[in-house]
Coordinates of N, CA and C in Angstrom, one line a residue:
D1 N 101.0 58.4 35.1 CA 100.4 58.3 36.4 C 101.5 58.6 37.4
P2 N 101.4 59.7 38.2 CA 102.5 60.0 39.1 C 102.7 58.9 40.2
E3 N 101.6 58.2 40.5 CA 101.8 57.2 41.6 C 102.5 55.9 41.1
T4 N 102.2 55.5 39.9 CA 102.8 54.2 39.4 C 104.0 54.5 38.5
G5 N 104.1 55.7 38.0 CA 105.2 56.0 37.0 C 104.9 55.4 35.7
I6 N 103.8 54.9 35.4 CA 103.5 54.3 34.1 C 102.8 55.3 33.2
F7 N 103.3 55.4 32.0 CA 102.8 56.3 31.0 C 101.8 55.6 30.1
T8 N 100.6 56.2 29.9 CA 99.6 55.6 29.1 C 99.3 56.5 27.9
P9 N 99.8 56.2 26.7 CA 99.6 57.1 25.5 C 98.1 57.2 25.3
D10 N 97.7 58.4 24.8 CA 96.3 58.6 24.5 C 96.0 58.1 23.1
E11 N 94.7 58.2 22.7 CA 94.3 57.6 21.4 C 94.9 58.2 20.2
N12 N 95.5 59.4 20.4 CA 96.1 60.1 19.2 C 97.6 59.8 19.0
A13 N 98.1 59.1 20.0 CA 99.6 58.8 20.0 C 99.9 57.6 19.0
T14 N 101.1 57.6 18.5 CA 101.5 56.4 17.7 C 101.5 55.2 18.5
P15 N 100.8 54.1 18.2 CA 100.8 52.9 19.0 C 102.1 52.3 19.2
G16 N 102.4 51.6 20.3 CA 103.6 50.8 20.5 C 103.4 49.5 19.9
T17 N 104.3 48.6 20.3 CA 104.2 47.2 19.8 C 103.2 46.4 20.7
A18 N 102.6 45.4 20.0 CA 101.6 44.6 20.7 C 102.2 43.4 21.4
G19 N 101.4 42.8 22.3 CA 101.9 41.5 22.9 C 102.3 41.7 24.3
P20 N 102.5 40.6 25.0 CA 102.9 40.7 26.5 C 104.3 41.2 26.7
L21 N 105.2 41.2 25.7 CA 106.5 41.9 25.8 C 106.5 43.0 24.8
S22 N 106.3 44.3 25.3 CA 106.0 45.3 24.4 C 106.8 46.6 24.7
I23 N 107.0 47.4 23.6 CA 107.5 48.7 23.7 C 106.3 49.6 23.6
D24 N 105.9 50.2 24.8 CA 104.7 51.0 24.9 C 104.8 52.4 24.3
W25 N 106.1 52.9 24.3 CA 106.2 54.3 23.9 C 107.7 54.6 23.7
A26 N 108.0 55.4 22.7 CA 109.4 55.9 22.5 C 109.3 57.3 22.0
S27 N 109.9 58.2 22.7 CA 109.9 59.7 22.3 C 110.5 59.9 20.9
N28 N 109.9 60.9 20.2 CA 110.5 61.4 19.0 C 111.5 62.5 19.5
F29 N 112.7 62.5 18.8 CA 113.7 63.6 19.1 C 113.5 64.7 18.1
D30 N 113.3 65.9 18.7 CA 113.1 67.1 17.9 C 114.2 68.0 18.1
F31 N 115.1 68.2 17.1 CA 116.3 69.1 17.3 C 116.0 70.5 16.8
G32 N 114.8 70.9 16.5 CA 114.5 72.3 16.2 C 115.0 72.7 14.8
T33 N 115.2 74.0 14.7 CA 115.6 74.6 13.4 C 117.1 75.0 13.4
L34 N 117.8 74.6 12.4 CA 119.2 74.8 12.3 C 119.5 76.0 11.4
T35 N 120.3 76.9 11.9 CA 120.8 78.0 11.1 C 121.9 77.6 10.2
I36 N 121.8 77.8 8.9 CA 122.8 77.4 7.9 C 124.0 78.3 8.1
A37 N 125.2 77.7 8.3 CA 126.4 78.4 8.4 C 127.6 77.5 8.1
S38 N 128.8 78.0 8.2 CA 130.0 77.1 8.0 C 130.3 76.3 9.2
T39 N 129.9 76.7 10.4 CA 130.2 76.0 11.6 C 128.9 75.8 12.3
F40 N 128.8 74.7 13.1 CA 127.5 74.3 13.7 C 127.7 74.0 15.2
E41 N 126.9 74.6 16.0 CA 126.9 74.2 17.4 C 126.1 73.0 17.6
D42 N 126.4 72.2 18.7 CA 125.6 71.0 19.0 C 124.2 71.5 19.3
R43 N 123.2 70.6 18.9 CA 121.8 70.9 19.1 C 121.2 69.8 20.0
H44 N 120.4 70.2 21.0 CA 119.8 69.3 22.0 C 118.4 69.1 21.7
A45 N 117.9 67.9 21.8 CA 116.5 67.5 21.5 C 115.6 68.2 22.6
A46 N 114.5 68.7 22.1 CA 113.4 69.2 23.0 C 112.9 68.2 23.9
L47 N 112.5 68.6 25.1 CA 111.9 67.6 26.0 C 110.6 67.1 25.6
Q48 N 110.2 65.9 26.1 CA 108.9 65.3 25.8 C 107.8 66.1 26.6
V49 N 106.8 66.5 25.8 CA 105.7 67.2 26.4 C 104.6 66.2 26.6
M50 N 104.1 66.2 27.9 CA 103.0 65.2 28.2 C 102.0 65.8 29.2
A51 N 100.8 65.3 29.2 CA 99.8 65.7 30.2 C 99.9 64.7 31.4
V52 N 100.0 65.2 32.6 CA 100.1 64.4 33.8 C 98.9 64.6 34.6
N53 N 98.3 63.5 35.0 CA 97.1 63.6 35.9 C 97.6 63.9 37.3
T54 N 97.3 65.1 37.9 CA 97.9 65.5 39.2 C 96.8 65.3 40.3
A55 N 95.7 64.7 40.0 CA 94.6 64.5 41.0 C 95.2 63.5 42.0
V56 N 94.8 63.8 43.3 CA 95.3 63.0 44.4 C 94.1 62.3 45.1
A57 N 94.2 61.0 45.2 CA 93.1 60.2 45.8 C 93.2 60.4 47.3
T58 N 92.1 60.5 47.9 CA 92.0 60.6 49.4 C 91.0 59.6 49.9
E59 N 90.9 59.5 51.2 CA 90.0 58.5 51.8 C 88.6 58.9 51.5
D60 N 88.3 60.2 51.4 CA 86.9 60.6 51.1 C 86.6 60.6 49.6
E61 N 87.7 60.7 48.8 CA 87.5 60.7 47.4 C 88.6 59.8 46.7
P62 N 88.3 58.5 46.8 CA 89.3 57.5 46.3 C 89.5 57.6 44.8
N63 N 88.5 58.1 44.1 CA 88.6 58.1 42.6 C 88.3 59.5 42.1
P64 N 89.2 60.5 42.3 CA 88.9 61.9 42.0 C 88.9 62.0 40.4
A65 N 88.2 63.1 40.0 CA 88.2 63.4 38.6 C 89.7 63.8 38.2
P66 N 90.1 63.5 37.0 CA 91.4 63.8 36.5 C 91.7 65.3 36.5
V67 N 92.9 65.7 36.9 CA 93.3 67.1 36.9 C 94.6 67.1 36.0
W68 N 94.5 67.6 34.8 CA 95.6 67.4 33.9 C 96.5 68.6 33.9
E69 N 97.8 68.4 33.9 CA 98.8 69.4 33.9 C 99.8 69.1 32.8
V70 N 100.1 70.0 31.9 CA 101.1 69.8 30.9 C 102.5 70.0 31.4
R71 N 103.4 69.1 31.2 CA 104.7 69.2 31.7 C 105.7 68.8 30.7
D72 N 106.9 69.4 30.8 CA 108.1 68.9 30.0 C 108.8 67.9 30.9
V73 N 109.1 66.7 30.3 CA 109.8 65.6 31.0 C 110.9 65.1 30.1
P74 N 111.8 64.4 30.7 CA 112.9 63.8 29.9 C 112.3 62.9 28.8
N75 N 113.0 62.9 27.6 CA 112.6 61.9 26.6 C 112.8 60.5 27.2
F76 N 112.0 59.6 26.7 CA 112.0 58.2 27.4 C 111.5 57.2 26.5
V77 N 111.8 55.9 26.8 CA 111.2 54.7 26.2 C 110.6 53.9 27.3
Q78 N 109.4 53.4 27.1 CA 108.7 52.5 28.1 C 108.5 51.1 27.6
V79 N 108.8 50.1 28.4 CA 108.6 48.7 28.0 C 107.8 48.0 29.1
T80 N 107.1 47.0 28.7 CA 106.3 46.2 29.6 C 106.5 44.7 29.4
D81 N 106.7 44.0 30.4 CA 106.9 42.5 30.3 C 105.8 41.9 31.2
S82 N 104.7 41.4 30.6 CA 103.6 40.8 31.3 C 103.5 39.3 31.0
R83 N 104.6 38.7 30.5 CA 104.6 37.3 30.1 C 104.5 36.3 31.2
G84 N 105.0 36.7 32.4 CA 105.0 35.8 33.5 C 106.0 34.7 33.4
T85 N 107.0 34.9 32.6 CA 108.0 33.8 32.4 C 109.4 34.1 33.1
L86 N 109.7 35.4 33.2 CA 110.9 35.9 33.9 C 112.1 35.3 33.2
V87 N 112.1 35.3 31.8 CA 113.3 34.9 31.1 C 114.2 36.0 30.7
G88 N 113.8 37.3 31.1 CA 114.6 38.4 30.8 C 114.3 39.0 29.4
W89 N 114.9 40.2 29.1 CA 114.7 40.9 27.9 C 115.9 41.9 27.7
N90 N 115.9 42.4 26.4 CA 117.0 43.3 26.1 C 116.4 44.4 25.1
L91 N 116.6 45.7 25.5 CA 116.1 46.8 24.7 C 117.3 47.4 24.0
S92 N 117.2 47.5 22.6 CA 118.4 48.0 21.9 C 117.8 49.0 20.9
V93 N 118.7 49.8 20.3 CA 118.3 50.8 19.3 C 119.3 50.9 18.2
R94 N 118.9 51.2 17.0 CA 119.8 51.5 15.9 C 119.2 52.6 15.1
Q95 N 120.0 53.4 14.4 CA 119.6 54.4 13.5 C 119.6 53.9 12.1
A96 N 118.4 54.1 11.5 CA 118.2 53.5 10.1 C 118.7 54.5 9.1
G97 N 120.0 54.7 9.0 CA 120.6 55.5 8.0 C 120.8 57.0 8.5
Q98 N 121.5 57.7 7.8 CA 121.9 59.1 8.1 C 120.6 60.0 7.9
F99 N 120.6 61.2 8.6 CA 119.6 62.2 8.4 C 119.6 62.5 6.9
A100 N 118.3 62.6 6.4 CA 118.2 62.9 4.9 C 116.9 63.7 4.7
T101 N 116.9 64.4 3.6 CA 115.7 65.2 3.3 C 114.6 64.3 2.7
A102 N 114.9 63.1 2.1 CA 113.9 62.2 1.6 C 114.6 60.9 1.3
R103 N 113.8 59.8 1.6 CA 114.3 58.4 1.3 C 113.2 57.7 0.6
N104 N 113.6 56.7 -0.2 CA 112.7 55.8 -0.8 C 112.2 54.8 0.2
A105 N 111.2 54.0 -0.2 CA 110.6 53.0 0.7 C 111.6 52.0 1.1
D106 N 112.6 51.7 0.3 CA 113.6 50.7 0.6 C 114.8 51.3 1.4
G107 N 114.7 52.5 1.8 CA 115.7 53.2 2.6 C 116.8 53.9 1.9
T108 N 116.8 53.7 0.6 CA 117.9 54.4 -0.2 C 117.5 55.9 -0.3
L109 N 118.6 56.7 -0.6 CA 118.4 58.1 -0.7 C 117.6 58.4 -2.0
A110 N 116.5 59.2 -1.8 CA 115.7 59.6 -3.0 C 116.4 60.5 -3.9
T111 N 116.0 60.4 -5.2 CA 116.6 61.2 -6.2 C 116.5 62.7 -5.9
G112 N 117.6 63.4 -5.9 CA 117.5 64.9 -5.6 C 117.5 65.2 -4.1
A113 N 117.6 64.2 -3.3 CA 117.6 64.4 -1.8 C 119.0 64.6 -1.3
F114 N 119.1 65.1 -0.1 CA 120.5 65.3 0.5 C 120.6 64.7 1.9
E115 N 121.8 64.2 2.2 CA 122.1 63.7 3.5 C 122.8 64.7 4.4
L116 N 122.7 64.5 5.7 CA 123.4 65.4 6.6 C 124.7 64.7 7.0
A117 N 125.7 64.8 6.1 CA 126.9 63.9 6.2 C 127.6 64.1 7.5
G118 N 128.0 63.0 8.1 CA 128.8 63.0 9.3 C 128.0 63.4 10.6
A119 N 126.7 63.6 10.5 CA 125.9 63.9 11.7 C 125.8 62.7 12.7
E120 N 125.8 63.0 14.0 CA 125.8 62.0 15.0 C 124.8 62.4 16.1
I121 N 124.0 61.4 16.6 CA 123.2 61.6 17.7 C 123.9 60.9 18.9
T122 N 124.0 61.7 20.0 CA 124.6 61.1 21.2 C 123.5 61.1 22.3
I123 N 123.3 59.9 22.9 CA 122.3 59.7 24.0 C 123.1 59.5 25.3
D124 N 122.8 60.3 26.3 CA 123.6 60.3 27.5 C 122.7 60.4 28.7
N125 N 123.3 60.3 29.9 CA 122.5 60.4 31.2 C 121.3 59.4 31.1
I126 N 121.7 58.1 30.9 CA 120.7 57.1 30.7 C 120.3 56.5 32.0
Q127 N 119.0 56.6 32.3 CA 118.4 56.3 33.7 C 117.3 55.2 33.5
H128 N 117.2 54.4 34.6 CA 116.1 53.4 34.7 C 115.2 53.8 35.8
D129 N 113.9 53.7 35.5 CA 112.9 54.0 36.5 C 111.7 53.0 36.4
S130 N 111.2 52.6 37.6 CA 110.1 51.6 37.6 C 109.5 51.6 39.0
A131 N 108.2 51.4 39.0 CA 107.5 51.2 40.2 C 107.5 49.7 40.6
F132 N 108.0 48.9 39.7 CA 108.1 47.5 39.9 C 109.5 47.2 40.5
D133 N 109.8 46.0 40.7 CA 111.1 45.6 41.2 C 112.2 45.9 40.2
S134 N 113.2 46.7 40.6 CA 114.3 47.1 39.7 C 115.5 46.2 39.8
E135 N 115.5 45.3 40.7 CA 116.6 44.4 40.8 C 116.7 43.6 39.5
G136 N 118.0 43.4 39.0 CA 118.2 42.6 37.8 C 118.1 43.4 36.5
V137 N 117.7 44.7 36.6 CA 117.5 45.5 35.4 C 118.7 46.5 35.4
T138 N 119.4 46.5 34.3 CA 120.6 47.4 34.2 C 120.5 48.2 32.9
V139 N 121.2 49.3 32.9 CA 121.2 50.2 31.7 C 122.6 50.5 31.3
R140 N 122.8 50.9 30.1 CA 124.1 51.3 29.6 C 124.7 52.4 30.5
G141 N 126.0 52.2 30.8 CA 126.6 53.1 31.7 C 127.4 54.2 31.1
T142 N 127.5 54.2 29.7 CA 128.3 55.2 29.0 C 127.4 55.8 27.9
A143 N 127.7 57.0 27.4 CA 127.0 57.6 26.4 C 127.0 56.8 25.1
L144 N 125.9 56.8 24.4 CA 125.8 56.1 23.1 C 125.8 57.0 22.0
V145 N 126.7 56.8 21.0 CA 126.7 57.6 19.8 C 126.2 56.8 18.6
L146 N 125.1 57.4 18.0 CA 124.5 56.8 16.8 C 124.9 57.5 15.6
D147 N 125.4 56.7 14.6 CA 125.9 57.4 13.4 C 125.3 56.7 12.1
G148 N 124.2 56.0 12.3 CA 123.5 55.4 11.2 C 124.1 54.0 10.8
T149 N 125.0 53.5 11.6 CA 125.6 52.2 11.2 C 125.5 51.1 12.3
T150 N 125.3 51.5 13.5 CA 125.4 50.5 14.6 C 124.1 50.3 15.4
T151 N 124.1 49.1 16.0 CA 123.0 48.7 16.9 C 123.5 48.5 18.3
A152 N 122.9 49.1 19.3 CA 123.5 49.0 20.6 C 122.4 48.7 21.7
P153 N 122.6 47.8 22.7 CA 121.7 47.6 23.8 C 121.8 48.8 24.7
L154 N 120.6 49.1 25.3 CA 120.5 50.2 26.3 C 120.0 49.8 27.6
M155 N 119.1 48.8 27.7 CA 118.6 48.4 28.9 C 118.3 46.9 28.9
S156 N 118.6 46.1 29.9 CA 118.5 44.7 29.9 C 118.0 44.2 31.2
A157 N 117.1 43.2 31.2 CA 116.7 42.5 32.4 C 117.3 41.1 32.4
A158 N 117.9 40.7 33.5 CA 118.5 39.4 33.6 C 117.4 38.3 33.8
A159 N 117.7 37.1 33.5 CA 116.8 36.0 33.7 C 116.4 36.0 35.2
G160 N 115.1 35.9 35.4 CA 114.5 36.0 36.7 C 114.0 37.3 37.2
Y161 N 114.2 38.3 36.3 CA 113.8 39.7 36.6 C 113.1 40.4 35.4
G162 N 112.7 41.6 35.6 CA 112.2 42.4 34.6 C 110.7 42.5 34.4
A163 N 110.0 41.8 35.3 CA 108.5 41.8 35.1 C 108.0 43.2 35.4
G164 N 106.8 43.5 34.7 CA 106.2 44.8 34.9 C 106.6 45.9 33.9
T165 N 106.4 47.1 34.2 CA 106.7 48.2 33.3 C 107.9 49.0 33.7
H166 N 108.8 49.2 32.8 CA 110.1 49.9 33.0 C 110.3 51.0 32.1
I167 N 110.9 52.1 32.6 CA 111.1 53.3 31.8 C 112.6 53.5 31.7
L168 N 113.0 53.8 30.5 CA 114.4 54.2 30.2 C 114.4 55.7 29.8
R169 N 114.9 56.5 30.7 CA 114.8 57.9 30.4 C 116.2 58.5 30.2
F170 N 116.2 59.6 29.5 CA 117.5 60.3 29.1 C 117.6 61.6 29.9
G171 N 118.1 61.5 31.1 CA 118.2 62.7 32.0 C 117.5 62.4 33.3
E172 N 118.1 62.8 34.4 CA 117.6 62.5 35.7 C 116.5 63.6 36.0
D173 N 116.6 64.8 35.5 CA 115.7 65.8 35.8 C 115.7 66.7 34.5
E174 N 114.9 67.8 34.6 CA 114.8 68.7 33.4 C 116.1 69.3 33.0
A175 N 117.0 69.7 33.9 CA 118.3 70.3 33.6 C 119.2 69.3 32.9
T176 N 119.3 68.1 33.4 CA 120.2 67.1 32.7 C 119.5 66.6 31.4
A177 N 118.2 66.5 31.4 CA 117.5 66.0 30.2 C 117.7 66.9 29.0
L178 N 117.8 68.2 29.3 CA 118.0 69.2 28.2 C 119.4 69.0 27.5
Q179 N 120.3 68.3 28.2 CA 121.7 68.0 27.6 C 121.9 66.6 27.2
S180 N 120.8 65.8 27.3 CA 121.0 64.3 27.2 C 120.9 63.7 25.8
V181 N 120.2 64.4 24.9 CA 120.1 63.9 23.5 C 120.6 65.0 22.6
T182 N 121.8 64.7 22.0 CA 122.5 65.8 21.3 C 122.7 65.4 19.8
L183 N 122.5 66.4 18.9 CA 122.9 66.2 17.5 C 124.1 67.0 17.2
S184 N 125.1 66.3 16.7 CA 126.4 67.0 16.3 C 126.6 67.0 14.8
I185 N 126.9 68.1 14.2 CA 127.1 68.2 12.8 C 128.5 68.7 12.5
P186 N 129.3 68.1 11.7 CA 130.6 68.6 11.4 C 130.6 70.0 10.8
D187 N 131.6 70.8 11.1 CA 131.7 72.1 10.5 C 131.9 71.9 9.0
F188 N 131.4 72.9 8.2 CA 131.5 72.9 6.8 C 130.7 71.9 6.1
T189 N 129.7 71.3 6.8 CA 128.8 70.3 6.2 C 127.8 71.1 5.3
T190 N 127.6 70.6 4.1 CA 126.6 71.2 3.2 C 125.2 70.9 3.7
V191 N 124.4 72.0 3.9 CA 123.1 71.9 4.5 C 122.2 72.7 3.5
V192 N 121.0 72.0 3.2 CA 120.0 72.7 2.4 C 118.9 73.1 3.2
A193 N 118.1 74.1 2.8 CA 116.9 74.6 3.6 C 115.7 73.7 3.4
Q194 N 115.8 72.5 4.0 CA 114.8 71.5 4.0 C 114.8 70.8 5.3
D195 N 113.7 70.0 5.6 CA 113.6 69.2 6.8 C 114.5 67.9 6.6
Y196 N 115.3 67.6 7.6 CA 116.1 66.4 7.6 C 115.5 65.5 8.7
T197 N 115.3 64.2 8.4 CA 114.8 63.2 9.3 C 115.6 61.9 9.3
T198 N 115.5 61.2 10.3 CA 116.0 59.8 10.3 C 115.1 59.0 11.2
D199 N 115.2 57.6 11.1 CA 114.4 56.8 12.0 C 115.3 56.0 13.0
L200 N 114.8 56.0 14.2 CA 115.4 55.2 15.2 C 114.6 53.9 15.4
I201 N 115.2 52.7 15.3 CA 114.5 51.5 15.4 C 114.8 50.9 16.7
W202 N 113.7 50.8 17.6 CA 113.9 50.3 18.9 C 113.4 48.8 18.9
S203 N 114.2 47.9 19.4 CA 114.0 46.5 19.4 C 114.0 45.9 20.8
L204 N 113.0 45.1 21.1 CA 112.9 44.4 22.4 C 113.0 42.9 22.2
A205 N 114.1 42.3 22.6 CA 114.3 40.9 22.4 C 114.0 40.2 23.7
N206 N 113.6 38.9 23.6 CA 113.2 38.1 24.8 C 114.4 37.4 25.4
V207 N 115.6 37.9 25.3 CA 116.8 37.4 25.9 C 117.6 38.5 26.5
P208 N 118.3 38.3 27.6 CA 119.1 39.4 28.2 C 120.3 39.7 27.3
S209 N 120.9 40.9 27.5 CA 122.1 41.3 26.8 C 123.3 40.9 27.6
N210 N 124.4 40.4 26.9 CA 125.6 40.1 27.6 C 126.4 41.3 28.0
S211 N 126.2 42.4 27.3 CA 127.0 43.6 27.6 C 126.2 44.9 27.2
L212 N 126.3 45.9 28.1 CA 125.5 47.1 27.8 C 126.5 48.3 27.5
N213 N 127.8 48.1 27.3 CA 128.7 49.1 27.1 C 129.5 48.9 25.8

């Protein structure tokens, strides 16, 4: 919604978490197709594609019919706190293991599968946006490097703040967003002609973070 800045996933989207303190949406990072070689250039995640209702309400037409426009926007995560307690919250992320061609249900590498050894995801240009009161909500001030081993906070609301819907976006505009989520692969890494995937686990805790860097 351009007026409120709140994103409402459609019925075909993967649902977010339930409850009054929720992760409503988290973008998937798509790094495209890699050319197999001895050296690798950094790859940047594609932007989030979404339909935006551009209809404008007027005095004569307060509830206009939707006018949908498909746009590329920065990748983002949206959280909502409707608990009414103002105890604060903390949004963090971890990568559940290295990129791999296949994993077992317990997370171990499947037989005959391959990992993308040494690959790292870097998340930069971390921005906060909200139509609600932004006071007391802070975001990580430095780039975050995910290597499959660490958990890191990215956005936090201090006690007394954080009510409503808040968006954590990666990039201030389209130009910066195109450089904000990067996959780095070491040169001479062995790569097979298969799809590689990994899971990012987003967690929303009901306590503020002590440090975002």
